Amino acid sequence: MNDLLRVAVADDEPVMQMYLEESVSDLGFDVVASAKDGLELLAECRMKHPDLVITDIMMPRMDGFRAVKELCRDCPVPVVFITGYDERDRALQAEGECVLVYLMKPVGEKELRLAIALVMSRFEQFKILTAEEPDVRRVLANRQRVERAKSLLMRTEGLDDQEAFDRIHEAAEAAGVNIIQEAERILAKGVV
């Protein structure tokens, strides 16, 4: 992971906002923006163009989902959503709009570090997909098939997230198809 990662954080609880700022800094990353609601997050991100956004979901004026959805419409950015509520269904809906990882409060520094590593890895995978298909909306919509194929490989082959993506990517190249087509083939077979 890049040590110069530029991060925006947002939470309407001042203690949690400070915790995120300190944790991100302790992990060796640069906090370039800190916001108390979605509107502020959106404005800060449009000015400062962070490499990663870490945000609470439930915030006043504009929630984290809406802010991230609008932000990713302009320029996709990886996101770590943090919430104290069970917002899994909304997080899954948001995956069609951006590359994200979802965490439940309370969040420790270890969980945050792992979530950042995972979302940055998935964002690199997203960039590979956009090299095959320049329509970002189509890639975001089709990315779910790749995620399901990766999950199948992880379950059946004991691979981690990156190994599963690499397996799909290599198989796609060998077959002369794109990654999404290979993911569909894996899902149709149900096994590798």
mmCIF file of C-alpha atoms in Angstrom:
data_model
loop_
_atom_site.group_PDB
_atom_site.id
_atom_site.type_symbol
_atom_site.label_atom_id
_atom_site.label_comp_id
_atom_site.label_asym_id
_atom_site.label_seq_id
_atom_site.Cartn_x
_atom_site.Cartn_y
_atom_site.Cartn_z
ATOM 1 C CA MET A 1 0.000 0.000 0.000
ATOM 2 C CA ASN A 2 1.202 3.483 -0.803
ATOM 3 C CA ASP A 3 2.597 5.258 2.287
ATOM 4 C CA LEU A 4 1.512 8.589 0.805
ATOM 5 C CA LEU A 5 -2.143 7.595 0.647
ATOM 6 C CA ARG A 6 -4.272 10.748 0.925
ATOM 7 C CA VAL A 7 -7.390 10.075 2.999
ATOM 8 C CA ALA A 8 -10.637 11.932 3.709
ATOM 9 C CA VAL A 9 -12.560 10.977 6.856
ATOM 10 C CA ALA A 10 -16.093 11.866 7.934
ATOM 11 C CA ASP A 11 -18.184 11.220 11.031
ATOM 12 C CA ASP A 12 -20.784 13.366 12.780
ATOM 13 C CA GLU A 13 -19.549 12.233 16.210
ATOM 14 C CA PRO A 14 -16.530 14.438 17.096
ATOM 15 C CA VAL A 15 -14.868 11.673 19.140
ATOM 16 C CA MET A 16 -15.139 9.187 16.252
ATOM 17 C CA GLN A 17 -13.986 11.786 13.738
ATOM 18 C CA MET A 18 -10.881 12.455 15.870
ATOM 19 C CA TYR A 19 -10.331 8.690 16.317
ATOM 20 C CA LEU A 20 -10.412 8.180 12.538
ATOM 21 C CA GLU A 21 -8.005 11.075 11.960
ATOM 22 C CA GLU A 22 -5.555 9.723 14.547
ATOM 23 C CA SER A 23 -5.857 6.094 13.427
ATOM 24 C CA VAL A 24 -5.328 6.959 9.767
ATOM 25 C CA SER A 25 -2.290 9.083 10.694
ATOM 26 C CA ASP A 26 -0.941 6.326 12.960
ATOM 27 C CA LEU A 27 -1.186 3.932 10.015
ATOM 28 C CA GLY A 28 1.150 6.244 8.099
ATOM 29 C CA PHE A 29 -1.361 7.915 5.811
ATOM 30 C CA ASP A 30 -2.085 11.595 5.235
ATOM 31 C CA VAL A 31 -5.487 12.920 6.364
ATOM 32 C CA VAL A 32 -6.205 15.610 3.770
ATOM 33 C CA ALA A 33 -9.831 16.238 4.751
ATOM 34 C CA SER A 34 -12.030 15.740 7.797
ATOM 35 C CA ALA A 35 -15.784 16.346 7.715
ATOM 36 C CA LYS A 36 -18.733 16.233 10.103
ATOM 37 C CA ASP A 37 -21.412 15.469 7.504
ATOM 38 C CA GLY A 38 -21.897 14.319 3.933
ATOM 39 C CA LEU A 39 -22.137 17.790 2.404
ATOM 40 C CA GLU A 40 -18.859 18.813 3.976
ATOM 41 C CA LEU A 41 -17.273 15.505 2.899
ATOM 42 C CA LEU A 42 -18.397 15.988 -0.688
ATOM 43 C CA ALA A 43 -17.088 19.572 -0.821
ATOM 44 C CA GLU A 44 -13.745 18.621 0.757
ATOM 45 C CA CYS A 45 -13.248 15.655 -1.571
ATOM 46 C CA ARG A 46 -14.025 17.720 -4.667
ATOM 47 C CA MET A 47 -11.364 20.224 -3.589
ATOM 48 C CA LYS A 48 -8.696 17.833 -2.311
ATOM 49 C CA HIS A 49 -9.175 14.660 -4.411
ATOM 50 C CA PRO A 50 -8.292 12.024 -1.786
ATOM 51 C CA ASP A 51 -7.091 8.528 -2.710
ATOM 52 C CA LEU A 52 -9.461 6.979 -0.151
ATOM 53 C CA VAL A 53 -12.607 7.990 1.746
ATOM 54 C CA ILE A 54 -13.469 6.635 5.202
ATOM 55 C CA THR A 55 -16.951 7.721 6.246
ATOM 56 C CA ASP A 56 -19.779 7.084 8.616
ATOM 57 C CA ILE A 57 -23.054 6.263 6.909
ATOM 58 C CA MET A 58 -25.615 8.019 9.104
ATOM 59 C CA MET A 59 -24.813 11.746 9.229
ATOM 60 C CA PRO A 60 -26.905 14.927 9.187
ATOM 61 C CA ARG A 61 -27.619 17.080 6.128
ATOM 62 C CA MET A 62 -26.373 14.365 3.743
ATOM 63 C CA ASP A 63 -25.559 10.777 4.655
ATOM 64 C CA GLY A 64 -22.310 9.060 3.719
ATOM 65 C CA PHE A 65 -23.946 6.939 0.993
ATOM 66 C CA ARG A 66 -25.321 9.909 -0.873
ATOM 67 C CA ALA A 67 -22.068 11.868 -0.552
ATOM 68 C CA VAL A 68 -20.013 8.956 -1.847
ATOM 69 C CA LYS A 69 -22.486 8.217 -4.636
ATOM 70 C CA GLU A 70 -22.198 11.803 -5.877
ATOM 71 C CA LEU A 71 -18.434 11.805 -5.449
ATOM 72 C CA CYS A 72 -17.973 8.526 -7.357
ATOM 73 C CA ARG A 73 -20.162 9.836 -10.165
ATOM 74 C CA ASP A 74 -17.463 12.471 -10.783
ATOM 75 C CA CYS A 75 -14.431 10.289 -10.160
ATOM 76 C CA PRO A 76 -14.433 6.794 -8.596
ATOM 77 C CA VAL A 77 -12.619 6.536 -5.274
ATOM 78 C CA PRO A 78 -12.308 3.594 -2.864
ATOM 79 C CA VAL A 79 -14.482 3.876 0.245
ATOM 80 C CA VAL A 80 -14.542 2.370 3.728
ATOM 81 C CA PHE A 81 -18.020 2.775 5.227
ATOM 82 C CA ILE A 82 -18.256 2.680 9.013
ATOM 83 C CA THR A 83 -21.547 2.526 10.881
ATOM 84 C CA GLY A 84 -23.038 1.696 14.227
ATOM 85 C CA TYR A 85 -26.229 0.473 12.563
ATOM 86 C CA ASP A 86 -26.924 -2.580 10.447
ATOM 87 C CA GLU A 87 -26.721 -0.960 7.026
ATOM 88 C CA ARG A 88 -25.464 -4.023 5.124
ATOM 89 C CA ASP A 89 -28.295 -3.893 2.560
ATOM 90 C CA ARG A 90 -27.580 -0.253 1.775
ATOM 91 C CA ALA A 91 -23.853 -1.007 1.570
ATOM 92 C CA LEU A 92 -24.519 -3.759 -0.957
ATOM 93 C CA GLN A 93 -26.610 -1.338 -3.020
ATOM 94 C CA ALA A 94 -23.761 1.168 -2.892
ATOM 95 C CA GLU A 95 -21.377 -1.416 -4.355
ATOM 96 C CA GLY A 96 -23.033 -0.744 -7.689
ATOM 97 C CA GLU A 97 -21.866 2.857 -7.363
ATOM 98 C CA CYS A 98 -18.348 2.512 -5.931
ATOM 99 C CA VAL A 99 -15.648 0.158 -4.672
ATOM 100 C CA LEU A 100 -16.128 -0.245 -0.936
ATOM 101 C CA VAL A 101 -15.593 -2.152 2.279
ATOM 102 C CA TYR A 102 -18.127 -2.007 5.116
ATOM 103 C CA LEU A 103 -17.253 -2.043 8.863
ATOM 104 C CA MET A 104 -19.457 -2.053 11.979
ATOM 105 C CA LYS A 105 -18.599 0.157 14.964
ATOM 106 C CA PRO A 106 -16.662 -0.125 17.157
ATOM 107 C CA VAL A 107 -13.707 -0.254 14.781
ATOM 108 C CA GLY A 108 -10.223 -1.010 16.016
ATOM 109 C CA GLU A 109 -7.054 0.102 14.289
ATOM 110 C CA LYS A 110 -6.329 -3.469 13.128
ATOM 111 C CA GLU A 111 -9.756 -3.786 11.447
ATOM 112 C CA LEU A 112 -9.316 -0.371 9.875
ATOM 113 C CA ARG A 113 -5.880 -1.293 8.521
ATOM 114 C CA LEU A 114 -7.231 -4.537 7.042
ATOM 115 C CA ALA A 115 -10.236 -2.747 5.527
ATOM 116 C CA ILE A 116 -7.984 -0.134 3.927
ATOM 117 C CA ALA A 117 -5.714 -2.828 2.468
ATOM 118 C CA LEU A 118 -8.714 -4.744 1.097
ATOM 119 C CA VAL A 119 -10.480 -1.748 -0.448
ATOM 120 C CA MET A 120 -7.253 -0.485 -2.040
ATOM 121 C CA SER A 121 -6.632 -3.961 -3.502
ATOM 122 C CA ARG A 122 -10.183 -4.061 -4.867
ATOM 123 C CA PHE A 123 -9.741 -0.580 -6.316
ATOM 124 C CA GLU A 124 -6.603 -1.735 -8.173
ATOM 125 C CA GLN A 125 -8.690 -4.618 -9.538
ATOM 126 C CA PHE A 126 -11.337 -2.090 -10.572
ATOM 127 C CA LYS A 127 -8.678 -0.155 -12.504
ATOM 128 C CA ILE A 128 -7.756 -3.345 -14.388
ATOM 129 C CA LEU A 129 -11.429 -3.825 -15.280
ATOM 130 C CA THR A 130 -11.711 -0.235 -16.522
ATOM 131 C CA ALA A 131 -8.737 -0.857 -18.803
ATOM 132 C CA GLU A 132 -10.880 -3.532 -20.519
ATOM 133 C CA GLU A 133 -14.106 -1.513 -20.460
ATOM 134 C CA PRO A 134 -13.865 2.293 -20.369
ATOM 135 C CA ASP A 135 -17.505 2.795 -19.300
ATOM 136 C CA VAL A 136 -17.077 3.155 -15.515
ATOM 137 C CA ARG A 137 -20.796 2.664 -14.812
ATOM 138 C CA ARG A 138 -20.809 -0.604 -16.737
ATOM 139 C CA VAL A 139 -17.686 -1.774 -14.902
ATOM 140 C CA LEU A 140 -19.237 -0.940 -11.521
ATOM 141 C CA ALA A 141 -22.418 -2.793 -12.468
ATOM 142 C CA ASN A 142 -20.532 -5.844 -13.800
ATOM 143 C CA ARG A 143 -17.992 -5.851 -10.975
ATOM 144 C CA GLN A 144 -20.484 -7.758 -8.828
ATOM 145 C CA ARG A 145 -20.096 -10.789 -11.093
ATOM 146 C CA VAL A 146 -16.347 -10.663 -10.587
ATOM 147 C CA GLU A 147 -16.855 -10.375 -6.816
ATOM 148 C CA ARG A 148 -19.186 -13.409 -6.825
ATOM 149 C CA ALA A 149 -16.697 -15.425 -8.916
ATOM 150 C CA LYS A 150 -13.892 -14.423 -6.535
ATOM 151 C CA SER A 151 -16.026 -15.541 -3.576
ATOM 152 C CA LEU A 152 -16.610 -18.894 -5.245
ATOM 153 C CA LEU A 153 -12.877 -19.351 -5.836
ATOM 154 C CA MET A 154 -12.072 -18.271 -2.293
ATOM 155 C CA ARG A 155 -14.541 -20.810 -0.927
ATOM 156 C CA THR A 156 -13.669 -23.734 -3.220
ATOM 157 C CA GLU A 157 -9.946 -23.157 -3.711
ATOM 158 C CA GLY A 158 -8.971 -21.544 -0.403
ATOM 159 C CA LEU A 159 -7.642 -18.424 -2.127
ATOM 160 C CA ASP A 160 -7.544 -14.918 -0.720
ATOM 161 C CA ASP A 161 -9.202 -11.976 -2.481
ATOM 162 C CA GLN A 162 -6.190 -10.995 -4.592
ATOM 163 C CA GLU A 163 -5.275 -14.577 -5.509
ATOM 164 C CA ALA A 164 -8.843 -15.194 -6.675
ATOM 165 C CA PHE A 165 -8.790 -12.052 -8.832
ATOM 166 C CA ASP A 166 -5.401 -13.009 -10.284
ATOM 167 C CA ARG A 167 -6.735 -16.496 -11.136
ATOM 168 C CA ILE A 168 -9.711 -14.983 -12.995
ATOM 169 C CA HIS A 169 -7.508 -12.436 -14.763
ATOM 170 C CA GLU A 170 -4.983 -15.064 -15.898
ATOM 171 C CA ALA A 171 -7.727 -17.430 -17.091
ATOM 172 C CA ALA A 172 -9.363 -14.586 -19.030
ATOM 173 C CA GLU A 173 -6.104 -13.739 -20.766
ATOM 174 C CA ALA A 174 -5.463 -17.400 -21.594
ATOM 175 C CA ALA A 175 -8.976 -17.766 -23.046
ATOM 176 C CA GLY A 176 -8.814 -14.461 -24.919
ATOM 177 C CA VAL A 177 -11.845 -13.022 -23.156
ATOM 178 C CA ASN A 178 -12.309 -10.161 -20.715
ATOM 179 C CA ILE A 179 -12.356 -10.631 -16.944
ATOM 180 C CA ILE A 180 -16.121 -10.234 -16.652
ATOM 181 C CA GLN A 181 -16.714 -12.934 -19.285
ATOM 182 C CA GLU A 182 -14.360 -15.268 -17.406
ATOM 183 C CA ALA A 183 -16.144 -14.509 -14.138
ATOM 184 C CA GLU A 184 -19.460 -15.383 -15.802
ATOM 185 C CA ARG A 185 -17.972 -18.674 -17.036
ATOM 186 C CA ILE A 186 -16.802 -19.546 -13.516
ATOM 187 C CA LEU A 187 -20.204 -18.704 -12.055
ATOM 188 C CA ALA A 188 -22.023 -20.739 -14.714
ATOM 189 C CA LYS A 189 -19.898 -23.779 -13.988
ATOM 190 C CA GLY A 190 -20.199 -23.301 -10.226
ATOM 191 C CA VAL A 191 -16.698 -24.681 -9.858
ATOM 192 C CA VAL A 192 -13.305 -23.930 -11.261
#
